[in-house]
Amino acid sequence: MSAFIYNNSNNNNSMRLCVMGDGGVGKTSITIQFISNHFVNCYDPTIEDLYRKQCLIDDQVYMLDILDTAGQDELNAIRNHWIKSCEGFILVYSVTSRSSFDQIQSFLDQIKFLKSEKVPIIMIANKSDLDDERQVTYQEGENFANRFGMSFMEVSAKYKLNIDEVFNQIAQHCVKRRCDHIYINKSIRNKNSIFKKFNQKLNNTFHSICKMI
């Protein structure tokens, strides 16, 4: 495992994302293509790395912390700790591997188990450039994503097809979720304030009536 620093700060301009998927689907190639704009055609199941990149989302600069997960059992504790604090997830399978597509359900179950509320998830099908080796159709991927309320794209890490779009979209979903939470919390505070003032007025009226009696 490559060492990485787990920063537990609550910086509003930082955003934690997690890339999950079966071994060999191209998680690292996708992440490095987004971070560094070059294609790395390698697979090492022992590597788990944290990548960082600044992005402009809705006229605001965010630092994206992206965990590229590995499948080693000894990394589960660190990975699960990260997942619990993560705001958005990218689930990856390969169009050339039916088994990697079938594994997506287990990653969804893991997220559901570790997260207490619904979070933005986008499912992507990598290696769309290898159409002659395809085992999973576009329609199958789209139907599965729709069934679980996920966004869906086919991508090619090799040719950087839709790579930036994936990370920009998941980041935008996370920003929207933050704004929705702020609005909901503000609405709750406003309602509580109204109820408090109403109860206070009601109590004052009751005391006034009692004094008159």
mmCIF file with all atom_site columns, C-alpha atoms in Angstrom:
data_model
loop_
_atom_site.group_PDB
_atom_site.id
_atom_site.type_symbol
_atom_site.label_atom_id
_atom_site.label_alt_id
_atom_site.label_comp_id
_atom_site.label_asym_id
_atom_site.label_entity_id
_atom_site.label_seq_id
_atom_site.pdbx_PDB_ins_code
_atom_site.Cartn_x
_atom_site.Cartn_y
_atom_site.Cartn_z
_atom_site.occupancy
_atom_site.B_iso_or_equiv
_atom_site.pdbx_formal_charge
_atom_site.auth_seq_id
_atom_site.auth_comp_id
_atom_site.auth_asym_id
_atom_site.auth_atom_id
_atom_site.pdbx_PDB_model_num
ATOM 1   C CA . MET A 1 1   ? 0.000   0.000   0.000   1.00 0.00 ? 1   MET A CA 1
ATOM 2   C CA . SER A 1 2   ? 1.304   3.449   -0.815  1.00 0.00 ? 2   SER A CA 1
ATOM 3   C CA . ALA A 1 3   ? 1.254   5.692   2.229   1.00 0.00 ? 3   ALA A CA 1
ATOM 4   C CA . PHE A 1 4   ? -1.237  8.504   2.386   1.00 0.00 ? 4   PHE A CA 1
ATOM 5   C CA . ILE A 1 5   ? -2.200  11.092  4.971   1.00 0.00 ? 5   ILE A CA 1
ATOM 6   C CA . TYR A 1 6   ? -5.734  10.955  6.265   1.00 0.00 ? 6   TYR A CA 1
ATOM 7   C CA . ASN A 1 7   ? -6.791  14.535  6.912   1.00 0.00 ? 7   ASN A CA 1
ATOM 8   C CA . ASN A 1 8   ? -9.784  14.731  9.213   1.00 0.00 ? 8   ASN A CA 1
ATOM 9   C CA . SER A 1 9   ? -10.345 18.460  8.831   1.00 0.00 ? 9   SER A CA 1
ATOM 10  C CA . ASN A 1 10  ? -13.762 19.852  8.036   1.00 0.00 ? 10  ASN A CA 1
ATOM 11  C CA . ASN A 1 11  ? -12.615 22.254  5.350   1.00 0.00 ? 11  ASN A CA 1
ATOM 12  C CA . ASN A 1 12  ? -15.666 23.296  3.344   1.00 0.00 ? 12  ASN A CA 1
ATOM 13  C CA . ASN A 1 13  ? -13.484 23.591  0.239   1.00 0.00 ? 13  ASN A CA 1
ATOM 14  C CA . SER A 1 14  ? -12.255 20.000  0.407   1.00 0.00 ? 14  SER A CA 1
ATOM 15  C CA . MET A 1 15  ? -14.240 17.047  -0.886  1.00 0.00 ? 15  MET A CA 1
ATOM 16  C CA . ARG A 1 16  ? -13.590 13.361  -0.312  1.00 0.00 ? 16  ARG A CA 1
ATOM 17  C CA . LEU A 1 17  ? -14.346 10.930  -3.115  1.00 0.00 ? 17  LEU A CA 1
ATOM 18  C CA . CYS A 1 18  ? -13.812 7.192   -3.433  1.00 0.00 ? 18  CYS A CA 1
ATOM 19  C CA . VAL A 1 19  ? -13.216 5.100   -6.568  1.00 0.00 ? 19  VAL A CA 1
ATOM 20  C CA . MET A 1 20  ? -14.350 1.496   -6.104  1.00 0.00 ? 20  MET A CA 1
ATOM 21  C CA . GLY A 1 21  ? -14.491 -1.520  -8.375  1.00 0.00 ? 21  GLY A CA 1
ATOM 22  C CA . ASP A 1 22  ? -13.219 -5.010  -9.042  1.00 0.00 ? 22  ASP A CA 1
ATOM 23  C CA . GLY A 1 23  ? -9.526  -5.640  -9.693  1.00 0.00 ? 23  GLY A CA 1
ATOM 24  C CA . GLY A 1 24  ? -8.261  -4.801  -13.165 1.00 0.00 ? 24  GLY A CA 1
ATOM 25  C CA . VAL A 1 25  ? -11.161 -2.590  -14.261 1.00 0.00 ? 25  VAL A CA 1
ATOM 26  C CA . GLY A 1 26  ? -8.924  0.480   -14.562 1.00 0.00 ? 26  GLY A CA 1
ATOM 27  C CA . LYS A 1 27  ? -9.569  2.454   -11.362 1.00 0.00 ? 27  LYS A CA 1
ATOM 28  C CA . THR A 1 28  ? -5.977  3.681   -11.152 1.00 0.00 ? 28  THR A CA 1
ATOM 29  C CA . SER A 1 29  ? -5.797  4.467   -14.879 1.00 0.00 ? 29  SER A CA 1
ATOM 30  C CA . ILE A 1 30  ? -9.016  6.487   -14.622 1.00 0.00 ? 30  ILE A CA 1
ATOM 31  C CA . THR A 1 31  ? -7.828  8.412   -11.565 1.00 0.00 ? 31  THR A CA 1
ATOM 32  C CA . ILE A 1 32  ? -4.339  9.159   -12.917 1.00 0.00 ? 32  ILE A CA 1
ATOM 33  C CA . GLN A 1 33  ? -5.794  10.201  -16.278 1.00 0.00 ? 33  GLN A CA 1
ATOM 34  C CA . PHE A 1 34  ? -7.977  12.724  -14.422 1.00 0.00 ? 34  PHE A CA 1
ATOM 35  C CA . ILE A 1 35  ? -5.179  13.920  -12.130 1.00 0.00 ? 35  ILE A CA 1
ATOM 36  C CA . SER A 1 36  ? -2.222  13.981  -14.527 1.00 0.00 ? 36  SER A CA 1
ATOM 37  C CA . ASN A 1 37  ? -3.667  13.755  -18.044 1.00 0.00 ? 37  ASN A CA 1
ATOM 38  C CA . HIS A 1 38  ? -1.790  10.626  -19.035 1.00 0.00 ? 38  HIS A CA 1
ATOM 39  C CA . PHE A 1 39  ? -2.654  6.959   -19.409 1.00 0.00 ? 39  PHE A CA 1
ATOM 40  C CA . VAL A 1 40  ? -1.046  4.339   -17.179 1.00 0.00 ? 40  VAL A CA 1
ATOM 41  C CA . ASN A 1 41  ? -1.659  0.796   -18.352 1.00 0.00 ? 41  ASN A CA 1
ATOM 42  C CA . CYS A 1 42  ? -0.776  -1.147  -15.231 1.00 0.00 ? 42  CYS A CA 1
ATOM 43  C CA . TYR A 1 43  ? -2.458  -3.156  -12.514 1.00 0.00 ? 43  TYR A CA 1
ATOM 44  C CA . ASP A 1 44  ? -1.094  -3.749  -9.010  1.00 0.00 ? 44  ASP A CA 1
ATOM 45  C CA . PRO A 1 45  ? -3.703  -5.129  -6.572  1.00 0.00 ? 45  PRO A CA 1
ATOM 46  C CA . THR A 1 46  ? -1.553  -4.125  -3.575  1.00 0.00 ? 46  THR A CA 1
ATOM 47  C CA . ILE A 1 47  ? -1.615  -0.393  -4.316  1.00 0.00 ? 47  ILE A CA 1
ATOM 48  C CA . GLU A 1 48  ? -4.068  1.921   -2.595  1.00 0.00 ? 48  GLU A CA 1
ATOM 49  C CA . ASP A 1 49  ? -3.428  5.618   -3.061  1.00 0.00 ? 49  ASP A CA 1
ATOM 50  C CA . LEU A 1 50  ? -4.824  9.028   -2.281  1.00 0.00 ? 50  LEU A CA 1
ATOM 51  C CA . TYR A 1 51  ? -4.758  11.577  -5.094  1.00 0.00 ? 51  TYR A CA 1
ATOM 52  C CA . ARG A 1 52  ? -5.498  15.298  -4.898  1.00 0.00 ? 52  ARG A CA 1
ATOM 53  C CA . LYS A 1 53  ? -6.594  17.830  -7.466  1.00 0.00 ? 53  LYS A CA 1
ATOM 54  C CA . GLN A 1 54  ? -8.127  21.287  -7.433  1.00 0.00 ? 54  GLN A CA 1
ATOM 55  C CA . CYS A 1 55  ? -11.329 21.709  -9.423  1.00 0.00 ? 55  CYS A CA 1
ATOM 56  C CA . LEU A 1 56  ? -13.627 24.617  -10.174 1.00 0.00 ? 56  LEU A CA 1
ATOM 57  C CA . ILE A 1 57  ? -17.223 23.664  -9.397  1.00 0.00 ? 57  ILE A CA 1
ATOM 58  C CA . ASP A 1 58  ? -19.960 26.302  -9.730  1.00 0.00 ? 58  ASP A CA 1
ATOM 59  C CA . ASP A 1 59  ? -17.383 29.131  -9.595  1.00 0.00 ? 59  ASP A CA 1
ATOM 60  C CA . GLN A 1 60  ? -15.895 27.736  -6.382  1.00 0.00 ? 60  GLN A CA 1
ATOM 61  C CA . VAL A 1 61  ? -12.483 26.061  -6.070  1.00 0.00 ? 61  VAL A CA 1
ATOM 62  C CA . TYR A 1 62  ? -12.527 22.681  -4.320  1.00 0.00 ? 62  TYR A CA 1
ATOM 63  C CA . MET A 1 63  ? -9.713  20.335  -3.385  1.00 0.00 ? 63  MET A CA 1
ATOM 64  C CA . LEU A 1 64  ? -10.753 16.818  -4.358  1.00 0.00 ? 64  LEU A CA 1
ATOM 65  C CA . ASP A 1 65  ? -9.233  14.048  -2.240  1.00 0.00 ? 65  ASP A CA 1
ATOM 66  C CA . ILE A 1 66  ? -9.693  10.850  -4.253  1.00 0.00 ? 66  ILE A CA 1
ATOM 67  C CA . LEU A 1 67  ? -9.069  7.406   -2.781  1.00 0.00 ? 67  LEU A CA 1
ATOM 68  C CA . ASP A 1 68  ? -8.210  4.797   -5.403  1.00 0.00 ? 68  ASP A CA 1
ATOM 69  C CA . THR A 1 69  ? -9.106  1.612   -3.523  1.00 0.00 ? 69  THR A CA 1
ATOM 70  C CA . ALA A 1 70  ? -7.326  -1.739  -3.616  1.00 0.00 ? 70  ALA A CA 1
ATOM 71  C CA . GLY A 1 71  ? -8.740  -5.132  -2.753  1.00 0.00 ? 71  GLY A CA 1
ATOM 72  C CA . GLN A 1 72  ? -6.360  -6.261  -0.027  1.00 0.00 ? 72  GLN A CA 1
ATOM 73  C CA . ASP A 1 73  ? -7.993  -7.477  3.206   1.00 0.00 ? 73  ASP A CA 1
ATOM 74  C CA . GLU A 1 74  ? -5.405  -5.776  5.422   1.00 0.00 ? 74  GLU A CA 1
ATOM 75  C CA . LEU A 1 75  ? -6.528  -2.401  4.058   1.00 0.00 ? 75  LEU A CA 1
ATOM 76  C CA . ASN A 1 76  ? -10.183 -2.831  4.997   1.00 0.00 ? 76  ASN A CA 1
ATOM 77  C CA . ALA A 1 77  ? -10.017 -0.846  8.259   1.00 0.00 ? 77  ALA A CA 1
ATOM 78  C CA . ILE A 1 78  ? -8.403  2.192   6.619   1.00 0.00 ? 78  ILE A CA 1
ATOM 79  C CA . ARG A 1 79  ? -10.683 1.940   3.588   1.00 0.00 ? 79  ARG A CA 1
ATOM 80  C CA . ASN A 1 80  ? -13.837 1.666   5.680   1.00 0.00 ? 80  ASN A CA 1
ATOM 81  C CA . HIS A 1 81  ? -12.759 4.662   7.780   1.00 0.00 ? 81  HIS A CA 1
ATOM 82  C CA . TRP A 1 82  ? -12.357 6.654   4.570   1.00 0.00 ? 82  TRP A CA 1
ATOM 83  C CA . ILE A 1 83  ? -15.665 5.488   3.108   1.00 0.00 ? 83  ILE A CA 1
ATOM 84  C CA . LYS A 1 84  ? -17.518 6.627   6.229   1.00 0.00 ? 84  LYS A CA 1
ATOM 85  C CA . SER A 1 85  ? -16.244 10.175  5.707   1.00 0.00 ? 85  SER A CA 1
ATOM 86  C CA . CYS A 1 86  ? -16.633 10.170  1.930   1.00 0.00 ? 86  CYS A CA 1
ATOM 87  C CA . GLU A 1 87  ? -19.119 12.445  0.159   1.00 0.00 ? 87  GLU A CA 1
ATOM 88  C CA . GLY A 1 88  ? -19.287 10.775  -3.237  1.00 0.00 ? 88  GLY A CA 1
ATOM 89  C CA . PHE A 1 89  ? -18.484 7.461   -4.897  1.00 0.00 ? 89  PHE A CA 1
ATOM 90  C CA . ILE A 1 90  ? -17.442 6.338   -8.368  1.00 0.00 ? 90  ILE A CA 1
ATOM 91  C CA . LEU A 1 91  ? -18.174 2.654   -9.017  1.00 0.00 ? 91  LEU A CA 1
ATOM 92  C CA . VAL A 1 92  ? -16.204 1.172   -11.902 1.00 0.00 ? 92  VAL A CA 1
ATOM 93  C CA . TYR A 1 93  ? -16.601 -1.960  -13.986 1.00 0.00 ? 93  TYR A CA 1
ATOM 94  C CA . SER A 1 94  ? -15.126 -2.959  -17.334 1.00 0.00 ? 94  SER A CA 1
ATOM 95  C CA . VAL A 1 95  ? -17.279 -3.505  -20.409 1.00 0.00 ? 95  VAL A CA 1
ATOM 96  C CA . THR A 1 96  ? -14.972 -6.449  -21.166 1.00 0.00 ? 96  THR A CA 1
ATOM 97  C CA . SER A 1 97  ? -15.696 -8.206  -17.853 1.00 0.00 ? 97  SER A CA 1
ATOM 98  C CA . ARG A 1 98  ? -19.128 -9.523  -16.921 1.00 0.00 ? 98  ARG A CA 1
ATOM 99  C CA . SER A 1 99  ? -17.878 -10.502 -13.459 1.00 0.00 ? 99  SER A CA 1
ATOM 100 C CA . SER A 1 100 ? -16.755 -6.930  -12.685 1.00 0.00 ? 100 SER A CA 1
ATOM 101 C CA . PHE A 1 101 ? -20.246 -5.708  -13.591 1.00 0.00 ? 101 PHE A CA 1
ATOM 102 C CA . ASP A 1 102 ? -21.804 -8.329  -11.320 1.00 0.00 ? 102 ASP A CA 1
ATOM 103 C CA . GLN A 1 103 ? -19.571 -7.141  -8.447  1.00 0.00 ? 103 GLN A CA 1
ATOM 104 C CA . ILE A 1 104 ? -21.042 -3.624  -8.486  1.00 0.00 ? 104 ILE A CA 1
ATOM 105 C CA . GLN A 1 105 ? -23.908 -4.789  -6.280  1.00 0.00 ? 105 GLN A CA 1
ATOM 106 C CA . SER A 1 106 ? -21.479 -5.774  -3.509  1.00 0.00 ? 106 SER A CA 1
ATOM 107 C CA . PHE A 1 107 ? -19.876 -2.323  -3.565  1.00 0.00 ? 107 PHE A CA 1
ATOM 108 C CA . LEU A 1 108 ? -23.304 -0.710  -3.329  1.00 0.00 ? 108 LEU A CA 1
ATOM 109 C CA . ASP A 1 109 ? -24.077 -2.913  -0.340  1.00 0.00 ? 109 ASP A CA 1
ATOM 110 C CA . GLN A 1 110 ? -20.795 -1.902  1.298   1.00 0.00 ? 110 GLN A CA 1
ATOM 111 C CA . ILE A 1 111 ? -21.542 1.805   0.866   1.00 0.00 ? 111 ILE A CA 1
ATOM 112 C CA . LYS A 1 112 ? -25.060 1.339   2.204   1.00 0.00 ? 112 LYS A CA 1
ATOM 113 C CA . PHE A 1 113 ? -23.695 -0.529  5.236   1.00 0.00 ? 113 PHE A CA 1
ATOM 114 C CA . LEU A 1 114 ? -21.065 2.103   6.069   1.00 0.00 ? 114 LEU A CA 1
ATOM 115 C CA . LYS A 1 115 ? -23.029 5.267   5.279   1.00 0.00 ? 115 LYS A CA 1
ATOM 116 C CA . SER A 1 116 ? -25.958 6.366   7.412   1.00 0.00 ? 116 SER A CA 1
ATOM 117 C CA . GLU A 1 117 ? -27.642 8.320   4.619   1.00 0.00 ? 117 GLU A CA 1
ATOM 118 C CA . LYS A 1 118 ? -27.877 8.422   0.834   1.00 0.00 ? 118 LYS A CA 1
ATOM 119 C CA . VAL A 1 119 ? -24.831 9.821   -0.953  1.00 0.00 ? 119 VAL A CA 1
ATOM 120 C CA . PRO A 1 120 ? -24.068 10.694  -4.599  1.00 0.00 ? 120 PRO A CA 1
ATOM 121 C CA . ILE A 1 121 ? -22.889 7.676   -6.612  1.00 0.00 ? 121 ILE A CA 1
ATOM 122 C CA . ILE A 1 122 ? -21.986 7.480   -10.279 1.00 0.00 ? 122 ILE A CA 1
ATOM 123 C CA . MET A 1 123 ? -21.410 4.152   -12.023 1.00 0.00 ? 123 MET A CA 1
ATOM 124 C CA . ILE A 1 124 ? -19.020 4.072   -14.953 1.00 0.00 ? 124 ILE A CA 1
ATOM 125 C CA . ALA A 1 125 ? -18.119 1.412   -17.516 1.00 0.00 ? 125 ALA A CA 1
ATOM 126 C CA . ASN A 1 126 ? -14.445 1.624   -18.454 1.00 0.00 ? 126 ASN A CA 1
ATOM 127 C CA . LYS A 1 127 ? -12.674 0.316   -21.582 1.00 0.00 ? 127 LYS A CA 1
ATOM 128 C CA . SER A 1 128 ? -15.430 1.428   -23.942 1.00 0.00 ? 128 SER A CA 1
ATOM 129 C CA . ASP A 1 129 ? -12.745 1.567   -26.647 1.00 0.00 ? 129 ASP A CA 1
ATOM 130 C CA . LEU A 1 130 ? -12.559 -2.265  -26.571 1.00 0.00 ? 130 LEU A CA 1
ATOM 131 C CA . ASP A 1 131 ? -15.948 -2.748  -28.148 1.00 0.00 ? 131 ASP A CA 1
ATOM 132 C CA . ASP A 1 132 ? -14.965 -5.984  -29.884 1.00 0.00 ? 132 ASP A CA 1
ATOM 133 C CA . GLU A 1 133 ? -14.303 -7.522  -26.439 1.00 0.00 ? 133 GLU A CA 1
ATOM 134 C CA . ARG A 1 134 ? -17.501 -6.196  -24.884 1.00 0.00 ? 134 ARG A CA 1
ATOM 135 C CA . GLN A 1 135 ? -19.399 -8.470  -22.469 1.00 0.00 ? 135 GLN A CA 1
ATOM 136 C CA . VAL A 1 136 ? -21.769 -5.874  -20.993 1.00 0.00 ? 136 VAL A CA 1
ATOM 137 C CA . THR A 1 137 ? -24.012 -3.710  -23.182 1.00 0.00 ? 137 THR A CA 1
ATOM 138 C CA . TYR A 1 138 ? -24.580 -0.015  -22.620 1.00 0.00 ? 138 TYR A CA 1
ATOM 139 C CA . GLN A 1 139 ? -28.273 -0.693  -21.996 1.00 0.00 ? 139 GLN A CA 1
ATOM 140 C CA . GLU A 1 140 ? -27.491 -3.210  -19.249 1.00 0.00 ? 140 GLU A CA 1
ATOM 141 C CA . GLY A 1 141 ? -25.314 -0.693  -17.451 1.00 0.00 ? 141 GLY A CA 1
ATOM 142 C CA . GLU A 1 142 ? -27.820 2.124   -17.823 1.00 0.00 ? 142 GLU A CA 1
ATOM 143 C CA . ASN A 1 143 ? -30.720 -0.042  -16.631 1.00 0.00 ? 143 ASN A CA 1
ATOM 144 C CA . PHE A 1 144 ? -28.791 -1.157  -13.544 1.00 0.00 ? 144 PHE A CA 1
ATOM 145 C CA . ALA A 1 145 ? -27.785 2.418   -12.702 1.00 0.00 ? 145 ALA A CA 1
ATOM 146 C CA . ASN A 1 146 ? -31.346 3.681   -13.119 1.00 0.00 ? 146 ASN A CA 1
ATOM 147 C CA . ARG A 1 147 ? -32.659 0.947   -10.840 1.00 0.00 ? 147 ARG A CA 1
ATOM 148 C CA . PHE A 1 148 ? -30.474 2.223   -7.996  1.00 0.00 ? 148 PHE A CA 1
ATOM 149 C CA . GLY A 1 149 ? -30.750 5.943   -8.755  1.00 0.00 ? 149 GLY A CA 1
ATOM 150 C CA . MET A 1 150 ? -27.187 6.334   -10.018 1.00 0.00 ? 150 MET A CA 1
ATOM 151 C CA . SER A 1 151 ? -25.800 8.391   -12.875 1.00 0.00 ? 151 SER A CA 1
ATOM 152 C CA . PHE A 1 152 ? -24.112 6.332   -15.586 1.00 0.00 ? 152 PHE A CA 1
ATOM 153 C CA . MET A 1 153 ? -21.414 6.846   -18.219 1.00 0.00 ? 153 MET A CA 1
ATOM 154 C CA . GLU A 1 154 ? -19.212 4.711   -20.414 1.00 0.00 ? 154 GLU A CA 1
ATOM 155 C CA . VAL A 1 155 ? -15.600 5.905   -20.370 1.00 0.00 ? 155 VAL A CA 1
ATOM 156 C CA . SER A 1 156 ? -12.180 5.137   -21.782 1.00 0.00 ? 156 SER A CA 1
ATOM 157 C CA . ALA A 1 157 ? -9.218  5.828   -19.525 1.00 0.00 ? 157 ALA A CA 1
ATOM 158 C CA . LYS A 1 158 ? -6.901  5.150   -22.477 1.00 0.00 ? 158 LYS A CA 1
ATOM 159 C CA . TYR A 1 159 ? -8.387  7.900   -24.636 1.00 0.00 ? 159 TYR A CA 1
ATOM 160 C CA . LYS A 1 160 ? -9.648  10.088  -21.757 1.00 0.00 ? 160 LYS A CA 1
ATOM 161 C CA . LEU A 1 161 ? -13.237 9.735   -22.947 1.00 0.00 ? 161 LEU A CA 1
ATOM 162 C CA . ASN A 1 162 ? -15.669 11.199  -20.368 1.00 0.00 ? 162 ASN A CA 1
ATOM 163 C CA . ILE A 1 163 ? -13.048 11.037  -17.597 1.00 0.00 ? 163 ILE A CA 1
ATOM 164 C CA . ASP A 1 164 ? -13.214 14.721  -16.624 1.00 0.00 ? 164 ASP A CA 1
ATOM 165 C CA . GLU A 1 165 ? -16.992 14.626  -16.989 1.00 0.00 ? 165 GLU A CA 1
ATOM 166 C CA . VAL A 1 166 ? -17.256 11.812  -14.428 1.00 0.00 ? 166 VAL A CA 1
ATOM 167 C CA . PHE A 1 167 ? -15.338 13.632  -11.701 1.00 0.00 ? 167 PHE A CA 1
ATOM 168 C CA . ASN A 1 168 ? -16.968 16.986  -12.448 1.00 0.00 ? 168 ASN A CA 1
ATOM 169 C CA . GLN A 1 169 ? -20.420 15.425  -12.286 1.00 0.00 ? 169 GLN A CA 1
ATOM 170 C CA . ILE A 1 170 ? -19.878 13.601  -8.990  1.00 0.00 ? 170 ILE A CA 1
ATOM 171 C CA . ALA A 1 171 ? -18.364 16.762  -7.488  1.00 0.00 ? 171 ALA A CA 1
ATOM 172 C CA . GLN A 1 172 ? -21.369 18.809  -8.642  1.00 0.00 ? 172 GLN A CA 1
ATOM 173 C CA . HIS A 1 173 ? -23.719 16.255  -7.070  1.00 0.00 ? 173 HIS A CA 1
ATOM 174 C CA . CYS A 1 174 ? -21.786 16.551  -3.804  1.00 0.00 ? 174 CYS A CA 1
ATOM 175 C CA . VAL A 1 175 ? -21.957 20.353  -3.872  1.00 0.00 ? 175 VAL A CA 1
ATOM 176 C CA . LYS A 1 176 ? -25.712 20.196  -4.500  1.00 0.00 ? 176 LYS A CA 1
ATOM 177 C CA . ARG A 1 177 ? -26.112 17.793  -1.584  1.00 0.00 ? 177 ARG A CA 1
ATOM 178 C CA . ARG A 1 178 ? -24.222 20.211  0.669   1.00 0.00 ? 178 ARG A CA 1
ATOM 179 C CA . CYS A 1 179 ? -26.486 23.072  -0.416  1.00 0.00 ? 179 CYS A CA 1
ATOM 180 C CA . ASP A 1 180 ? -29.591 20.948  0.147   1.00 0.00 ? 180 ASP A CA 1
ATOM 181 C CA . HIS A 1 181 ? -28.422 20.109  3.671   1.00 0.00 ? 181 HIS A CA 1
ATOM 182 C CA . ILE A 1 182 ? -27.772 23.777  4.431   1.00 0.00 ? 182 ILE A CA 1
ATOM 183 C CA . TYR A 1 183 ? -31.263 24.687  3.171   1.00 0.00 ? 183 TYR A CA 1
ATOM 184 C CA . ILE A 1 184 ? -32.917 21.897  5.173   1.00 0.00 ? 184 ILE A CA 1
ATOM 185 C CA . ASN A 1 185 ? -31.035 22.778  8.360   1.00 0.00 ? 185 ASN A CA 1
ATOM 186 C CA . LYS A 1 186 ? -31.870 26.459  7.914   1.00 0.00 ? 186 LYS A CA 1
ATOM 187 C CA . SER A 1 187 ? -35.561 25.598  7.376   1.00 0.00 ? 187 SER A CA 1
ATOM 188 C CA . ILE A 1 188 ? -35.559 23.474  10.537  1.00 0.00 ? 188 ILE A CA 1
ATOM 189 C CA . ARG A 1 189 ? -33.975 26.289  12.545  1.00 0.00 ? 189 ARG A CA 1
ATOM 190 C CA . ASN A 1 190 ? -36.515 28.775  11.183  1.00 0.00 ? 190 ASN A CA 1
ATOM 191 C CA . LYS A 1 191 ? -39.420 26.464  12.047  1.00 0.00 ? 191 LYS A CA 1
ATOM 192 C CA . ASN A 1 192 ? -38.039 25.893  15.537  1.00 0.00 ? 192 ASN A CA 1
ATOM 193 C CA . SER A 1 193 ? -37.705 29.641  16.000  1.00 0.00 ? 193 SER A CA 1
ATOM 194 C CA . ILE A 1 194 ? -41.309 30.195  14.853  1.00 0.00 ? 194 ILE A CA 1
ATOM 195 C CA . PHE A 1 195 ? -42.612 27.470  17.179  1.00 0.00 ? 195 PHE A CA 1
ATOM 196 C CA . LYS A 1 196 ? -40.594 28.914  20.053  1.00 0.00 ? 196 LYS A CA 1
ATOM 197 C CA . LYS A 1 197 ? -42.013 32.405  19.490  1.00 0.00 ? 197 LYS A CA 1
ATOM 198 C CA . PHE A 1 198 ? -45.527 30.980  19.132  1.00 0.00 ? 198 PHE A CA 1
ATOM 199 C CA . ASN A 1 199 ? -45.240 29.017  22.379  1.00 0.00 ? 199 ASN A CA 1
ATOM 200 C CA . GLN A 1 200 ? -43.830 32.042  24.148  1.00 0.00 ? 200 GLN A CA 1
ATOM 201 C CA . LYS A 1 201 ? -46.717 34.190  22.906  1.00 0.00 ? 201 LYS A CA 1
ATOM 202 C CA . LEU A 1 202 ? -49.191 31.470  23.893  1.00 0.00 ? 202 LEU A CA 1
ATOM 203 C CA . ASN A 1 203 ? -47.713 31.262  27.387  1.00 0.00 ? 203 ASN A CA 1
ATOM 204 C CA . ASN A 1 204 ? -47.806 35.045  27.767  1.00 0.00 ? 204 ASN A CA 1
ATOM 205 C CA . THR A 1 205 ? -51.460 35.067  26.690  1.00 0.00 ? 205 THR A CA 1
ATOM 206 C CA . PHE A 1 206 ? -52.259 32.261  29.154  1.00 0.00 ? 206 PHE A CA 1
ATOM 207 C CA . HIS A 1 207 ? -50.566 34.106  32.018  1.00 0.00 ? 207 HIS A CA 1
ATOM 208 C CA . SER A 1 208 ? -52.411 37.311  31.115  1.00 0.00 ? 208 SER A CA 1
ATOM 209 C CA . ILE A 1 209 ? -55.749 35.470  31.215  1.00 0.00 ? 209 ILE A CA 1
ATOM 210 C CA . CYS A 1 210 ? -54.863 33.893  34.548  1.00 0.00 ? 210 CYS A CA 1
ATOM 211 C CA . LYS A 1 211 ? -54.043 37.314  36.013  1.00 0.00 ? 211 LYS A CA 1
ATOM 212 C CA . MET A 1 212 ? -57.386 38.684  34.795  1.00 0.00 ? 212 MET A CA 1
ATOM 213 C CA . ILE A 1 213 ? -59.210 35.796  36.452  1.00 0.00 ? 213 ILE A CA 1
#
